[in-house]
Amino acid sequence: MTCKPQGLQALFGGTFDPIHYGHLRPVEALAKQVGLQRVILLPNHVPPHRPQPQASPMQRLEMVQLAVQNNPLFTIDTRELQKSTPSYTLETLSELREELGSTQPLAFIIGQDSLLSINTWYGWEQLLDKCHLLVCARPGYSTHFADPQMQQWLNQHQTDNPRQLSLQAKGLIFIADTPLVNISATEIRQKLSSGDSCNDLIPNAVLEYIQAHHLYQE
Ligand code: ATP
């Protein structure tokens, strides 16, 4: 990661077990809406107390590499995978904030499901001290919080003006108008284990990798 100021920088974290079009398509649409030149994919190191991904960290990374190999919008940051212990998103964002300086606009991309459960994240109240949040629509998830306090938090920080995201370094939430893509990694793993086709759900190169490495067969 370079330290030169260069417009809004955006990260997209995930387990990517495996990466799929539900990750890629909404984020591509978001990038157009907001004018992102680049999105940095950040594969997570999964904590031992959580259900473990079926693919190894290296396999998840290789699938991410294959998924975006011909797509100049995306780059990959392997910092979380390289550590021997899991990182909290807040820690990674703090590290990036140190590298980029306090005035560089920085954003973290999440799906609507993640927004709705954001108050379960470690140090979630400090996230907006580090970055903006850019939210992609996800089918099946409400556009509002059930908890009025969380809805108030959203209302306080939400902007409808994407240009504001580059004028300010952090602190805003932008709910993007992205296509609803009804795909989850859980559904893909289930389909693969029952031998169903996933052709329209993941890039071909990723599907070939999954087949070559006999992944998700249990
Ligand atoms: P799993 O089914 O294993 O829980 P997942 O498909 O939700 O996985 P993750 O890697 O956990 O994928 O998700 C990373 C990020 O991508 C999260 O912020 C999540 O909200 C978002 N995301 C995943 N799938 C979609 C989708 N279909 N539409 C919009 N956002 C999505």
PDB file of N, CA, C and O in Angstrom, residues 12 19-21 23-29 31-32 36-41 63-76 203 205:
ATOM      1  N   PHE A  12     -12.335  -4.034   0.957  1.00  0.00           N
ATOM      2  CA  PHE A  12     -13.497  -4.930   1.056  1.00  0.00           C
ATOM      3  C   PHE A  12     -13.025  -6.235   1.696  1.00  0.00           C
ATOM      4  O   PHE A  12     -12.309  -7.018   1.075  1.00  0.00           O
ATOM      5  N   ILE A  19     -14.871 -16.776  -2.916  1.00  0.00           N
ATOM      6  CA  ILE A  19     -15.310 -15.497  -3.494  1.00  0.00           C
ATOM      7  C   ILE A  19     -16.344 -15.795  -4.578  1.00  0.00           C
ATOM      8  O   ILE A  19     -16.236 -16.817  -5.267  1.00  0.00           O
ATOM      9  N   HIS A  20     -17.358 -14.924  -4.711  1.00  0.00           N
ATOM     10  CA  HIS A  20     -18.434 -15.194  -5.682  1.00  0.00           C
ATOM     11  C   HIS A  20     -18.949 -13.889  -6.283  1.00  0.00           C
ATOM     12  O   HIS A  20     -18.533 -12.789  -5.872  1.00  0.00           O
ATOM     13  N   TYR A  21     -19.891 -14.014  -7.242  1.00  0.00           N
ATOM     14  CA  TYR A  21     -20.409 -12.819  -7.915  1.00  0.00           C
ATOM     15  C   TYR A  21     -21.217 -11.931  -6.972  1.00  0.00           C
ATOM     16  O   TYR A  21     -21.386 -10.740  -7.246  1.00  0.00           O
ATOM     17  N   HIS A  23     -20.140 -11.027  -4.200  1.00  0.00           N
ATOM     18  CA  HIS A  23     -19.118 -10.097  -3.719  1.00  0.00           C
ATOM     19  C   HIS A  23     -18.760  -9.099  -4.830  1.00  0.00           C
ATOM     20  O   HIS A  23     -18.661  -7.902  -4.588  1.00  0.00           O
ATOM     21  N   LEU A  24     -18.525  -9.636  -6.025  1.00  0.00           N
ATOM     22  CA  LEU A  24     -17.901  -8.824  -7.080  1.00  0.00           C
ATOM     23  C   LEU A  24     -18.869  -7.837  -7.735  1.00  0.00           C
ATOM     24  O   LEU A  24     -18.530  -6.666  -7.912  1.00  0.00           O
ATOM     25  N   ARG A  25     -20.072  -8.310  -8.111  1.00  0.00           N
ATOM     26  CA  ARG A  25     -20.987  -7.464  -8.902  1.00  0.00           C
ATOM     27  C   ARG A  25     -21.459  -6.225  -8.132  1.00  0.00           C
ATOM     28  O   ARG A  25     -21.373  -5.104  -8.657  1.00  0.00           O
ATOM     29  N   PRO A  26     -21.940  -6.386  -6.891  1.00  0.00           N
ATOM     30  CA  PRO A  26     -22.366  -5.177  -6.172  1.00  0.00           C
ATOM     31  C   PRO A  26     -21.205  -4.191  -5.957  1.00  0.00           C
ATOM     32  O   PRO A  26     -21.390  -2.975  -6.074  1.00  0.00           O
ATOM     33  N   VAL A  27     -20.007  -4.718  -5.697  1.00  0.00           N
ATOM     34  CA  VAL A  27     -18.880  -3.826  -5.434  1.00  0.00           C
ATOM     35  C   VAL A  27     -18.452  -3.096  -6.725  1.00  0.00           C
ATOM     36  O   VAL A  27     -18.086  -1.912  -6.688  1.00  0.00           O
ATOM     37  N   GLU A  28     -18.568  -3.779  -7.857  1.00  0.00           N
ATOM     38  CA  GLU A  28     -18.276  -3.101  -9.126  1.00  0.00           C
ATOM     39  C   GLU A  28     -19.257  -1.948  -9.365  1.00  0.00           C
ATOM     40  O   GLU A  28     -18.868  -0.859  -9.790  1.00  0.00           O
ATOM     41  N   ALA A  29     -20.545  -2.205  -9.055  1.00  0.00           N
ATOM     42  CA  ALA A  29     -21.565  -1.152  -9.226  1.00  0.00           C
ATOM     43  C   ALA A  29     -21.316  -0.001  -8.247  1.00  0.00           C
ATOM     44  O   ALA A  29     -21.414   1.175  -8.608  1.00  0.00           O
ATOM     45  N   ALA A  31     -18.460   0.889  -7.045  1.00  0.00           N
ATOM     46  CA  ALA A  31     -17.262   1.614  -7.495  1.00  0.00           C
ATOM     47  C   ALA A  31     -17.644   2.656  -8.548  1.00  0.00           C
ATOM     48  O   ALA A  31     -17.127   3.785  -8.534  1.00  0.00           O
ATOM     49  N   LYS A  32     -18.569   2.292  -9.441  1.00  0.00           N
ATOM     50  CA  LYS A  32     -19.029   3.253 -10.465  1.00  0.00           C
ATOM     51  C   LYS A  32     -19.759   4.416  -9.810  1.00  0.00           C
ATOM     52  O   LYS A  32     -19.525   5.576 -10.150  1.00  0.00           O
ATOM     53  N   LEU A  36     -14.809   5.022  -7.462  1.00  0.00           N
ATOM     54  CA  LEU A  36     -13.597   4.370  -6.928  1.00  0.00           C
ATOM     55  C   LEU A  36     -12.723   3.895  -8.089  1.00  0.00           C
ATOM     56  O   LEU A  36     -13.208   3.223  -8.993  1.00  0.00           O
ATOM     57  N   GLN A  37     -11.462   4.220  -8.033  1.00  0.00           N
ATOM     58  CA  GLN A  37     -10.517   3.746  -9.049  1.00  0.00           C
ATOM     59  C   GLN A  37     -10.086   2.325  -8.737  1.00  0.00           C
ATOM     60  O   GLN A  37      -9.637   1.590  -9.596  1.00  0.00           O
ATOM     61  N   ARG A  38     -10.149   1.989  -7.462  1.00  0.00           N
ATOM     62  CA  ARG A  38      -9.559   0.748  -6.997  1.00  0.00           C
ATOM     63  C   ARG A  38     -10.262   0.260  -5.751  1.00  0.00           C
ATOM     64  O   ARG A  38     -10.642   1.056  -4.890  1.00  0.00           O
ATOM     65  N   VAL A  39     -10.417  -1.055  -5.667  1.00  0.00           N
ATOM     66  CA  VAL A  39     -10.952  -1.674  -4.446  1.00  0.00           C
ATOM     67  C   VAL A  39      -9.932  -2.706  -3.980  1.00  0.00           C
ATOM     68  O   VAL A  39      -9.472  -3.547  -4.765  1.00  0.00           O
ATOM     69  N   ILE A  40      -9.580  -2.628  -2.702  1.00  0.00           N
ATOM     70  CA  ILE A  40      -8.588  -3.548  -2.160  1.00  0.00           C
ATOM     71  C   ILE A  40      -9.296  -4.677  -1.421  1.00  0.00           C
ATOM     72  O   ILE A  40      -9.968  -4.438  -0.407  1.00  0.00           O
ATOM     73  N   LEU A  41      -9.172  -5.882  -1.940  1.00  0.00           N
ATOM     74  CA  LEU A  41      -9.796  -7.044  -1.289  1.00  0.00           C
ATOM     75  C   LEU A  41      -8.918  -7.490  -0.129  1.00  0.00           C
ATOM     76  O   LEU A  41      -7.687  -7.571  -0.261  1.00  0.00           O
ATOM     77  N   MET A  63      -8.044 -18.274  -4.761  1.00  0.00           N
ATOM     78  CA  MET A  63      -9.334 -18.089  -5.444  1.00  0.00           C
ATOM     79  C   MET A  63      -9.628 -16.600  -5.658  1.00  0.00           C
ATOM     80  O   MET A  63     -10.133 -16.211  -6.718  1.00  0.00           O
ATOM     81  N   VAL A  64      -9.297 -15.783  -4.659  1.00  0.00           N
ATOM     82  CA  VAL A  64      -9.488 -14.330  -4.813  1.00  0.00           C
ATOM     83  C   VAL A  64      -8.607 -13.829  -5.959  1.00  0.00           C
ATOM     84  O   VAL A  64      -9.049 -13.058  -6.828  1.00  0.00           O
ATOM     85  N   GLN A  65      -7.359 -14.296  -6.009  1.00  0.00           N
ATOM     86  CA  GLN A  65      -6.441 -13.871  -7.083  1.00  0.00           C
ATOM     87  C   GLN A  65      -7.014 -14.239  -8.456  1.00  0.00           C
ATOM     88  O   GLN A  65      -7.020 -13.435  -9.381  1.00  0.00           O
ATOM     89  N   LEU A  66      -7.506 -15.475  -8.565  1.00  0.00           N
ATOM     90  CA  LEU A  66      -8.063 -15.926  -9.851  1.00  0.00           C
ATOM     91  C   LEU A  66      -9.307 -15.126 -10.230  1.00  0.00           C
ATOM     92  O   LEU A  66      -9.520 -14.798 -11.400  1.00  0.00           O
ATOM     93  N   ALA A  67     -10.122 -14.790  -9.243  1.00  0.00           N
ATOM     94  CA  ALA A  67     -11.385 -14.089  -9.521  1.00  0.00           C
ATOM     95  C   ALA A  67     -11.150 -12.709 -10.118  1.00  0.00           C
ATOM     96  O   ALA A  67     -11.969 -12.235 -10.897  1.00  0.00           O
ATOM     97  N   VAL A  68     -10.051 -12.064  -9.747  1.00  0.00           N
ATOM     98  CA  VAL A  68      -9.862 -10.662 -10.171  1.00  0.00           C
ATOM     99  C   VAL A  68      -8.631 -10.482 -11.072  1.00  0.00           C
ATOM    100  O   VAL A  68      -8.233  -9.363 -11.338  1.00  0.00           O
ATOM    101  N   GLN A  69      -8.090 -11.597 -11.538  1.00  0.00           N
ATOM    102  CA  GLN A  69      -6.811 -11.508 -12.259  1.00  0.00           C
ATOM    103  C   GLN A  69      -6.890 -10.605 -13.505  1.00  0.00           C
ATOM    104  O   GLN A  69      -5.911  -9.982 -13.872  1.00  0.00           O
ATOM    105  N   ASN A  70      -8.067 -10.524 -14.140  1.00  0.00           N
ATOM    106  CA  ASN A  70      -8.174  -9.662 -15.330  1.00  0.00           C
ATOM    107  C   ASN A  70      -9.030  -8.435 -15.076  1.00  0.00           C
ATOM    108  O   ASN A  70      -9.574  -7.846 -15.998  1.00  0.00           O
ATOM    109  N   ASN A  71      -9.170  -8.078 -13.822  1.00  0.00           N
ATOM    110  CA  ASN A  71     -10.053  -6.967 -13.485  1.00  0.00           C
ATOM    111  C   ASN A  71      -9.252  -5.883 -12.761  1.00  0.00           C
ATOM    112  O   ASN A  71      -8.951  -5.993 -11.577  1.00  0.00           O
ATOM    113  N   PRO A  72      -8.912  -4.795 -13.487  1.00  0.00           N
ATOM    114  CA  PRO A  72      -8.019  -3.780 -12.912  1.00  0.00           C
ATOM    115  C   PRO A  72      -8.624  -3.008 -11.748  1.00  0.00           C
ATOM    116  O   PRO A  72      -7.899  -2.293 -11.053  1.00  0.00           O
ATOM    117  N   LEU A  73      -9.938  -3.172 -11.508  1.00  0.00           N
ATOM    118  CA  LEU A  73     -10.541  -2.473 -10.360  1.00  0.00           C
ATOM    119  C   LEU A  73      -9.976  -2.997  -9.043  1.00  0.00           C
ATOM    120  O   LEU A  73      -9.855  -2.267  -8.077  1.00  0.00           O
ATOM    121  N   PHE A  74      -9.618  -4.296  -9.033  1.00  0.00           N
ATOM    122  CA  PHE A  74      -9.297  -4.925  -7.756  1.00  0.00           C
ATOM    123  C   PHE A  74      -7.804  -5.165  -7.538  1.00  0.00           C
ATOM    124  O   PHE A  74      -7.105  -5.580  -8.455  1.00  0.00           O
ATOM    125  N   THR A  75      -7.364  -4.933  -6.306  1.00  0.00           N
ATOM    126  CA  THR A  75      -6.066  -5.438  -5.854  1.00  0.00           C
ATOM    127  C   THR A  75      -6.329  -6.223  -4.562  1.00  0.00           C
ATOM    128  O   THR A  75      -7.458  -6.228  -4.060  1.00  0.00           O
ATOM    129  N   ILE A  76      -5.279  -6.851  -4.047  1.00  0.00           N
ATOM    130  CA  ILE A  76      -5.473  -7.714  -2.872  1.00  0.00           C
ATOM    131  C   ILE A  76      -4.463  -7.315  -1.797  1.00  0.00           C
ATOM    132  O   ILE A  76      -3.284  -7.094  -2.101  1.00  0.00           O
ATOM    133  N   PRO A 203     -16.807 -16.908 -10.736  1.00  0.00           N
ATOM    134  CA  PRO A 203     -16.028 -16.851 -11.978  1.00  0.00           C
ATOM    135  C   PRO A 203     -15.513 -18.246 -12.353  1.00  0.00           C
ATOM    136  O   PRO A 203     -15.183 -19.048 -11.469  1.00  0.00           O
ATOM    137  N   ALA A 205     -12.711 -19.312 -13.554  1.00  0.00           N
ATOM    138  CA  ALA A 205     -11.363 -19.692 -13.104  1.00  0.00           C
ATOM    139  C   ALA A 205     -11.422 -20.206 -11.661  1.00  0.00           C
ATOM    140  O   ALA A 205     -10.675 -21.117 -11.280  1.00  0.00           O
TER     141      ALA A 205
END
